[in-house]
PDB file of C-alpha atoms and ligand atoms in Angstrom:
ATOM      1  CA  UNK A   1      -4.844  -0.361  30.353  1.00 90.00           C
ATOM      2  CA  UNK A   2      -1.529   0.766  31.752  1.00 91.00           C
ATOM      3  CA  UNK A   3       0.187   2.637  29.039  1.00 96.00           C
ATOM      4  CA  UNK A   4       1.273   2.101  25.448  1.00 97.00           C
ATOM      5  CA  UNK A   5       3.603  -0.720  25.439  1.00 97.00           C
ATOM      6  CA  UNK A   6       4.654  -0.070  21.688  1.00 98.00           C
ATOM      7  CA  UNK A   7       3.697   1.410  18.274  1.00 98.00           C
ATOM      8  CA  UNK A   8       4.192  -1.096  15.744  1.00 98.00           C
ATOM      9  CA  UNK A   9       4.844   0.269  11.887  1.00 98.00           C
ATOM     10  CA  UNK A  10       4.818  -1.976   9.613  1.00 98.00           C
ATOM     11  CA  UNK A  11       7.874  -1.278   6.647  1.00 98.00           C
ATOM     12  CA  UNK A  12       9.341  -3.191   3.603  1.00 98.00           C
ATOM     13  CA  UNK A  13      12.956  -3.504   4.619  1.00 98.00           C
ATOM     14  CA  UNK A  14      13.975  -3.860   8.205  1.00 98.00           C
ATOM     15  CA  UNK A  15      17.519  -2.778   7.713  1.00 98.00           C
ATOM     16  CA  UNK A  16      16.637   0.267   5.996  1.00 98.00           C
ATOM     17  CA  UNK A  17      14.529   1.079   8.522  1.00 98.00           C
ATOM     18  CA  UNK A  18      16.344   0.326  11.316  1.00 98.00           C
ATOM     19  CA  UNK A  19      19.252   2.924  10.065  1.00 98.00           C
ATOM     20  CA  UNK A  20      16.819   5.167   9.291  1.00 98.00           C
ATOM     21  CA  UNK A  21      14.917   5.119  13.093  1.00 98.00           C
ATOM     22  CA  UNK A  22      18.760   5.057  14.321  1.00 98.00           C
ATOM     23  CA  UNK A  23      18.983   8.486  12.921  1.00 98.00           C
ATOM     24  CA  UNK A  24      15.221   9.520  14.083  1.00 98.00           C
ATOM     25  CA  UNK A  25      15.595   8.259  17.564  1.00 97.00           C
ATOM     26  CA  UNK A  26      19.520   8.391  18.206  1.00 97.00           C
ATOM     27  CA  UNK A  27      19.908   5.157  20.032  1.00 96.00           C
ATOM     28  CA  UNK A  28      20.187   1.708  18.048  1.00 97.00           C
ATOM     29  CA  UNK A  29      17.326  -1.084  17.995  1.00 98.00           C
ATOM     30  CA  UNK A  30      17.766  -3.313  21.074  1.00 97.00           C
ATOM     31  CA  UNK A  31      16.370  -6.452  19.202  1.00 96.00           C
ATOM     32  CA  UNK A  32      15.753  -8.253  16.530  1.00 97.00           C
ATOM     33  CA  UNK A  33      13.263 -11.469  16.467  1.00 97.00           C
ATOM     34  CA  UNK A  34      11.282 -13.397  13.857  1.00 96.00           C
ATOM     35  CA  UNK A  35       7.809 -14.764  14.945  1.00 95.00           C
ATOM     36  CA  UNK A  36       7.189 -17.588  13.257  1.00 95.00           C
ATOM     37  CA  UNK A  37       3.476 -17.721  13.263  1.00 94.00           C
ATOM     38  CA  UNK A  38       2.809 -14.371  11.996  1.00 95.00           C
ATOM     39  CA  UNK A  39       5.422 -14.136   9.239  1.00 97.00           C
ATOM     40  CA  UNK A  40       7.167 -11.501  10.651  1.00 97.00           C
ATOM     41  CA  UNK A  41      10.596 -10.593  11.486  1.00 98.00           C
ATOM     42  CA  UNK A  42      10.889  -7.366  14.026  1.00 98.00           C
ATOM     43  CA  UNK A  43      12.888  -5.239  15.382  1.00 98.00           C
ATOM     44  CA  UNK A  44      12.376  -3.325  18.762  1.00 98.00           C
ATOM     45  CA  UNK A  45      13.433   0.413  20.182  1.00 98.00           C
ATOM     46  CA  UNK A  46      13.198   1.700  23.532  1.00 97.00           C
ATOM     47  CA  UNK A  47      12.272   5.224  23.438  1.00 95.00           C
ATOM     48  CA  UNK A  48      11.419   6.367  27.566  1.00 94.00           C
ATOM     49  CA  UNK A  49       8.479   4.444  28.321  1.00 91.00           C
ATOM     50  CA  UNK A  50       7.266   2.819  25.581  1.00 95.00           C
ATOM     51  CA  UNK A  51       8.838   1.131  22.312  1.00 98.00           C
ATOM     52  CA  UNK A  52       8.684   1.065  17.960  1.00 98.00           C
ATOM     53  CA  UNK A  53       8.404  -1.859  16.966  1.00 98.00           C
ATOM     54  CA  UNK A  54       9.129  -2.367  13.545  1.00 98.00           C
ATOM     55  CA  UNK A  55       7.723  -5.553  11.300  1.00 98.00           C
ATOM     56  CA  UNK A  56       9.153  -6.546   8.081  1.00 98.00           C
ATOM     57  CA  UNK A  57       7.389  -9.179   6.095  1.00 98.00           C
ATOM     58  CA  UNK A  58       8.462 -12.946   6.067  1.00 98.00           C
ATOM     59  CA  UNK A  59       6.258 -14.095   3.686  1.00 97.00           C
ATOM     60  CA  UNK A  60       3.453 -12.636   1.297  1.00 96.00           C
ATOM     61  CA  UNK A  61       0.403 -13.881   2.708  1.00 96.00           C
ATOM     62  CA  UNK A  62       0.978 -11.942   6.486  1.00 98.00           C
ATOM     63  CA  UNK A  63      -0.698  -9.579   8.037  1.00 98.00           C
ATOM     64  CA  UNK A  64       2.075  -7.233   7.065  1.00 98.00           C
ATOM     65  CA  UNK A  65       2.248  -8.127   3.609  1.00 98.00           C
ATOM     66  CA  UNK A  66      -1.347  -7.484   2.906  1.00 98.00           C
ATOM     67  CA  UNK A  67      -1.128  -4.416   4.527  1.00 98.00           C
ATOM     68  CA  UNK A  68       2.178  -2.987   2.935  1.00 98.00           C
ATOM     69  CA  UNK A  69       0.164  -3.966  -0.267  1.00 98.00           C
ATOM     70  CA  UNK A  70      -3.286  -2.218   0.358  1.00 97.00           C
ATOM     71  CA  UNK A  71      -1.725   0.686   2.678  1.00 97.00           C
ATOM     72  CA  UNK A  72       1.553   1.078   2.106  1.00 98.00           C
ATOM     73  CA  UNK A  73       4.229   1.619   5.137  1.00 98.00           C
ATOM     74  CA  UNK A  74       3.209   2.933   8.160  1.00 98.00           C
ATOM     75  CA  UNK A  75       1.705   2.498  11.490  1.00 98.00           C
ATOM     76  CA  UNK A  76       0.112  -0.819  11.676  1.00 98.00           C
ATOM     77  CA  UNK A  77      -0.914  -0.778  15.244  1.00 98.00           C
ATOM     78  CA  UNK A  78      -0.900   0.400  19.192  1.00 98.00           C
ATOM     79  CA  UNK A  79      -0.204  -2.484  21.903  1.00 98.00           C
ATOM     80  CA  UNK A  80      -0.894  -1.640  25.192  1.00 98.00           C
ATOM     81  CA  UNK A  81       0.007  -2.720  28.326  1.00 97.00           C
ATOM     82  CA  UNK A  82      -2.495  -4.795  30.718  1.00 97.00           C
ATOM     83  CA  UNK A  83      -1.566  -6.696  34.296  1.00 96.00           C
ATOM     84  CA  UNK A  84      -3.961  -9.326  33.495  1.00 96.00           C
ATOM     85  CA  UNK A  85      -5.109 -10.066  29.752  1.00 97.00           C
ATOM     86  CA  UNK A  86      -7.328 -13.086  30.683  1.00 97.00           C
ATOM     87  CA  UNK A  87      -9.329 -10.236  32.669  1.00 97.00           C
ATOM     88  CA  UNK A  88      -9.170  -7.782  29.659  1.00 97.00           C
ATOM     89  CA  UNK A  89      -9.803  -9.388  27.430  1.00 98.00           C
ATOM     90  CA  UNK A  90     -13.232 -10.986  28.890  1.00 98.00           C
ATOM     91  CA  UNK A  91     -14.311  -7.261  29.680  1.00 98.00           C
ATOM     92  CA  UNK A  92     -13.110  -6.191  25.524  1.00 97.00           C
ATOM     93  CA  UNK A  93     -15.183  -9.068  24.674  1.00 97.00           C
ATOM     94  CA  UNK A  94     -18.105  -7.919  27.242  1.00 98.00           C
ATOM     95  CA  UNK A  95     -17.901  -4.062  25.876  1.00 97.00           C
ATOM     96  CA  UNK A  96     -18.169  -5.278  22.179  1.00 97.00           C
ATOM     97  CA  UNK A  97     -15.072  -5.458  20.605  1.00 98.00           C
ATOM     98  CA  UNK A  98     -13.716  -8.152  18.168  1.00 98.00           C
ATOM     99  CA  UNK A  99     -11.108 -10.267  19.613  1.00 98.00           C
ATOM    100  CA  UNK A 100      -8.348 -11.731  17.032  1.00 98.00           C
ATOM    101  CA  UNK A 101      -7.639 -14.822  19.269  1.00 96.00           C
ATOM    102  CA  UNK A 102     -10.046 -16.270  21.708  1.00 95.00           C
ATOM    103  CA  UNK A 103      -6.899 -17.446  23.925  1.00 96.00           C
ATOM    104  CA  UNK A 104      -3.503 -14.754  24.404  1.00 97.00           C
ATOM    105  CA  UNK A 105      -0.787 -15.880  22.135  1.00 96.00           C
ATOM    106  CA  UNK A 106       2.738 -15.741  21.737  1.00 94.00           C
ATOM    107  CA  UNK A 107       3.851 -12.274  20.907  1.00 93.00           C
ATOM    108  CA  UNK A 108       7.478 -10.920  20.618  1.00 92.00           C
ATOM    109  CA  UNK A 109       9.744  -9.000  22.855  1.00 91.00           C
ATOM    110  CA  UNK A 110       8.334 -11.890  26.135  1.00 92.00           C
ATOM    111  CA  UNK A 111       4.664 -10.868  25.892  1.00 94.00           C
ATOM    112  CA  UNK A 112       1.281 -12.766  25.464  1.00 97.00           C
ATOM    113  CA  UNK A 113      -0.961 -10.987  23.608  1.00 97.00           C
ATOM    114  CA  UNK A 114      -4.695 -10.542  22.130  1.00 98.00           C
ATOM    115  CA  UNK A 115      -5.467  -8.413  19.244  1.00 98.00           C
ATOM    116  CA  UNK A 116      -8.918  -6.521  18.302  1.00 98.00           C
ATOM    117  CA  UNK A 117     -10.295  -6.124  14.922  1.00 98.00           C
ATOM    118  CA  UNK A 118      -9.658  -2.792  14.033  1.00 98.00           C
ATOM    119  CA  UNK A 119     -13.419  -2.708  12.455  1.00 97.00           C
ATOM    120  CA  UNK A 120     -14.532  -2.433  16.145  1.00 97.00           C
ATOM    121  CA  UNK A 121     -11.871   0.096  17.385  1.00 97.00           C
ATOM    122  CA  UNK A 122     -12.501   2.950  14.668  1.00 97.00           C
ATOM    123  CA  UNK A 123     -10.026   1.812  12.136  1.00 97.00           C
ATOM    124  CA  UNK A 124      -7.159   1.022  14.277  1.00 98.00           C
ATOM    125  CA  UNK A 125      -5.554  -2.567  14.974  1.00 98.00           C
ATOM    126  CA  UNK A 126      -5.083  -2.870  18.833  1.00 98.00           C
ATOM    127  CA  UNK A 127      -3.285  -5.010  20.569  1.00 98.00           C
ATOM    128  CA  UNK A 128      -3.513  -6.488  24.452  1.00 98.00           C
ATOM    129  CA  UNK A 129       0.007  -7.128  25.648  1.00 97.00           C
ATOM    130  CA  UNK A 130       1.180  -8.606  29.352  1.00 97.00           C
ATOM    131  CA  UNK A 131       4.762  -9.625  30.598  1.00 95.00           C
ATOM    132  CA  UNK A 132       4.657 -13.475  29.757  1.00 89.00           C
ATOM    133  CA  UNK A 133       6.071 -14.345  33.527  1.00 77.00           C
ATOM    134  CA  UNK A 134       2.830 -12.819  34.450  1.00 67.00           C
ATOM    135  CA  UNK A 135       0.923 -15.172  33.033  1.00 63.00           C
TER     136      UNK A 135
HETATM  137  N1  LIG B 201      -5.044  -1.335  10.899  1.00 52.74           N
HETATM  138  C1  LIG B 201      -6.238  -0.884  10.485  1.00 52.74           C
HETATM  139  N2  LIG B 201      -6.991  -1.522   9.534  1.00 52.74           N
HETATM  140  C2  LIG B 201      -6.488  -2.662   9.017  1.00 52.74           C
HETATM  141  C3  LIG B 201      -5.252  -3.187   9.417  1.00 52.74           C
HETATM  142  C4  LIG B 201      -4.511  -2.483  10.399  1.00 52.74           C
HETATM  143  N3  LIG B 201      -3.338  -2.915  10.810  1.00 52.74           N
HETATM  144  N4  LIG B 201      -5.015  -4.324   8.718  1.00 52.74           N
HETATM  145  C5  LIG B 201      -6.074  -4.498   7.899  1.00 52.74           C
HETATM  146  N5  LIG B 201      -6.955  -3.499   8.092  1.00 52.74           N
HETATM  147  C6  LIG B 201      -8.222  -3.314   7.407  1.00 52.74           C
HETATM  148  C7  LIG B 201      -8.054  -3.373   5.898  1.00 52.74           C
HETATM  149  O1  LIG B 201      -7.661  -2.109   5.379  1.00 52.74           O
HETATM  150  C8  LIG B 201      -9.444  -3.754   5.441  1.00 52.74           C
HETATM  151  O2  LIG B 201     -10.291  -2.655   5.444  1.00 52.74           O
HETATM  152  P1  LIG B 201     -11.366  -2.446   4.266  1.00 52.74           P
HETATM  153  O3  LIG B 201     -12.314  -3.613   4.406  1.00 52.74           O
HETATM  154  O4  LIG B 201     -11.972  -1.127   4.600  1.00 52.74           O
HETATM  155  O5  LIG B 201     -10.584  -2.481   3.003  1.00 52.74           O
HETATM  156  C9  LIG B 201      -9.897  -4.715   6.545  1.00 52.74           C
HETATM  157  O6  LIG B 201      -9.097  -4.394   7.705  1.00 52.74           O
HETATM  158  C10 LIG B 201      -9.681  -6.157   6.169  1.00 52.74           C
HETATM  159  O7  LIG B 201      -8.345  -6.247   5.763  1.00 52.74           O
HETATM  160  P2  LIG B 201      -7.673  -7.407   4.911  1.00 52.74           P
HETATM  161  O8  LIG B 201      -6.450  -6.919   4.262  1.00 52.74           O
HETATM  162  O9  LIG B 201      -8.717  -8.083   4.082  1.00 52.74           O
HETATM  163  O10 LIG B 201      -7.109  -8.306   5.993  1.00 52.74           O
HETATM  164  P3  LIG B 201      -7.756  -9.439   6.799  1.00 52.74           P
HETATM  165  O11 LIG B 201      -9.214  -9.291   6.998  1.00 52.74           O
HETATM  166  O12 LIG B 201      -7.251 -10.704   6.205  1.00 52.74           O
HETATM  167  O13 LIG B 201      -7.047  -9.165   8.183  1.00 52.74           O
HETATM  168  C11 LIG B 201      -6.784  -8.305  10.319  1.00 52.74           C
HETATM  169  C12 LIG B 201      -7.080  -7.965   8.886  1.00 52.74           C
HETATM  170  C13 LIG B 201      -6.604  -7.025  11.117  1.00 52.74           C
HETATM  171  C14 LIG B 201      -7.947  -9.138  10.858  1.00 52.74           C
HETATM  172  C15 LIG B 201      -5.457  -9.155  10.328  1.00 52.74           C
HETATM  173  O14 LIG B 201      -4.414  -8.379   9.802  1.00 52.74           O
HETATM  174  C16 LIG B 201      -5.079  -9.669  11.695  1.00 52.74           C
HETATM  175  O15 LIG B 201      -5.574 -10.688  12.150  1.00 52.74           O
HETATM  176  N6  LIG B 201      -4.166  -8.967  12.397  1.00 52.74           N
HETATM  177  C17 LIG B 201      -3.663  -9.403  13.696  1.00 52.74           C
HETATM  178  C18 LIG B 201      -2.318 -10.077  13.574  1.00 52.74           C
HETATM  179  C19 LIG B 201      -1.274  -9.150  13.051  1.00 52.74           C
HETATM  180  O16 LIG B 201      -1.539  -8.007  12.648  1.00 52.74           O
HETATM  181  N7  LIG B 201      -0.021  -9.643  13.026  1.00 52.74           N
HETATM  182  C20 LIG B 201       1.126  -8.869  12.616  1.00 52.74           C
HETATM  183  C21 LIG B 201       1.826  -8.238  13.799  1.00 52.74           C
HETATM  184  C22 LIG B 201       2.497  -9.277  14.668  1.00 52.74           C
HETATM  185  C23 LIG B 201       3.363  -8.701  15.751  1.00 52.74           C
HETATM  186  O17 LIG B 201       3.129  -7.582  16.245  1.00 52.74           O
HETATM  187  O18 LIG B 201       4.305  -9.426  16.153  1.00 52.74           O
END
């Protein structure tokens, strides 16, 4: 694993929080972008190497929704960077952790991706995430 690609925190209203992490950070969001299959609109910042990403609920039975719910807001999970997820994710799945997806999905920001159950990682969602021209 390369480096962490971004922090994702999950939070109830997007534009709130994206005037409040303009004040935190002091540099705007560089995108905004819905993804469709996980109910999920998000918005990203560039912060030296890595990124927030931010996820606001699209509907009440996502991932983020059931988390706001049982958690509250706060940091939902840590993507990092791999060169080849096929290859990582064989060798997750070979060291014992839970993989989310059995083949890399869509993610935002022009990444495939693989998540792992947080029950296998000590309590914390992580995510696999590759350039999608890599692929
Ligand atoms: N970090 C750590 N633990 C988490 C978690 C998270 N982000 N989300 C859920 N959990 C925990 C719950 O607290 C719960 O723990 P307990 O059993 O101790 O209460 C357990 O996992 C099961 O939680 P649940 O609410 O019943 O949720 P589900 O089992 O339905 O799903 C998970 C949990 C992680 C499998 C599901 O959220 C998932 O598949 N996540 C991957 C996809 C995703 O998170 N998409 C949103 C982000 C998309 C993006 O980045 O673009």
């Amino acid at each position: 694993m390369r480096k962490i690609e971004h922090l994702g925190i999950a939070v109830k209203n997007l534009d709130n929080s994206n005037e409040l992490f303009k004040k935190l950070l002091g540099a705007e969001h560089y995108k905004v972008e819905n993804v469709e299959r996980e109910g999920v609109s998000t918005a990203f910042f560039k912060i030296g190497e890595t990124k927030i990403e931010l996820l606001e609920t699209t509907r009440p039975d996502s991932a983020i929704a059931k988390f706001i719910e049982k958690r509250g807001e706060g940091i939902h999970h840590i993507a990092f960077a791999v060169d080849d997820i096929h290859a990582e994710m064989k060798r997750m799945e070979e060291e014992g952790f839970q993989l989310l997806n059995k083949e890399p999905l869509e993610g935002a920001d022009g990444k495939v991706i693989c998540f792992l159950h947080p029950k296998t990682t000590n309590g914390v969602l992580v995510e696999l995430c590759m350039d999608k021209q890599a692929d």
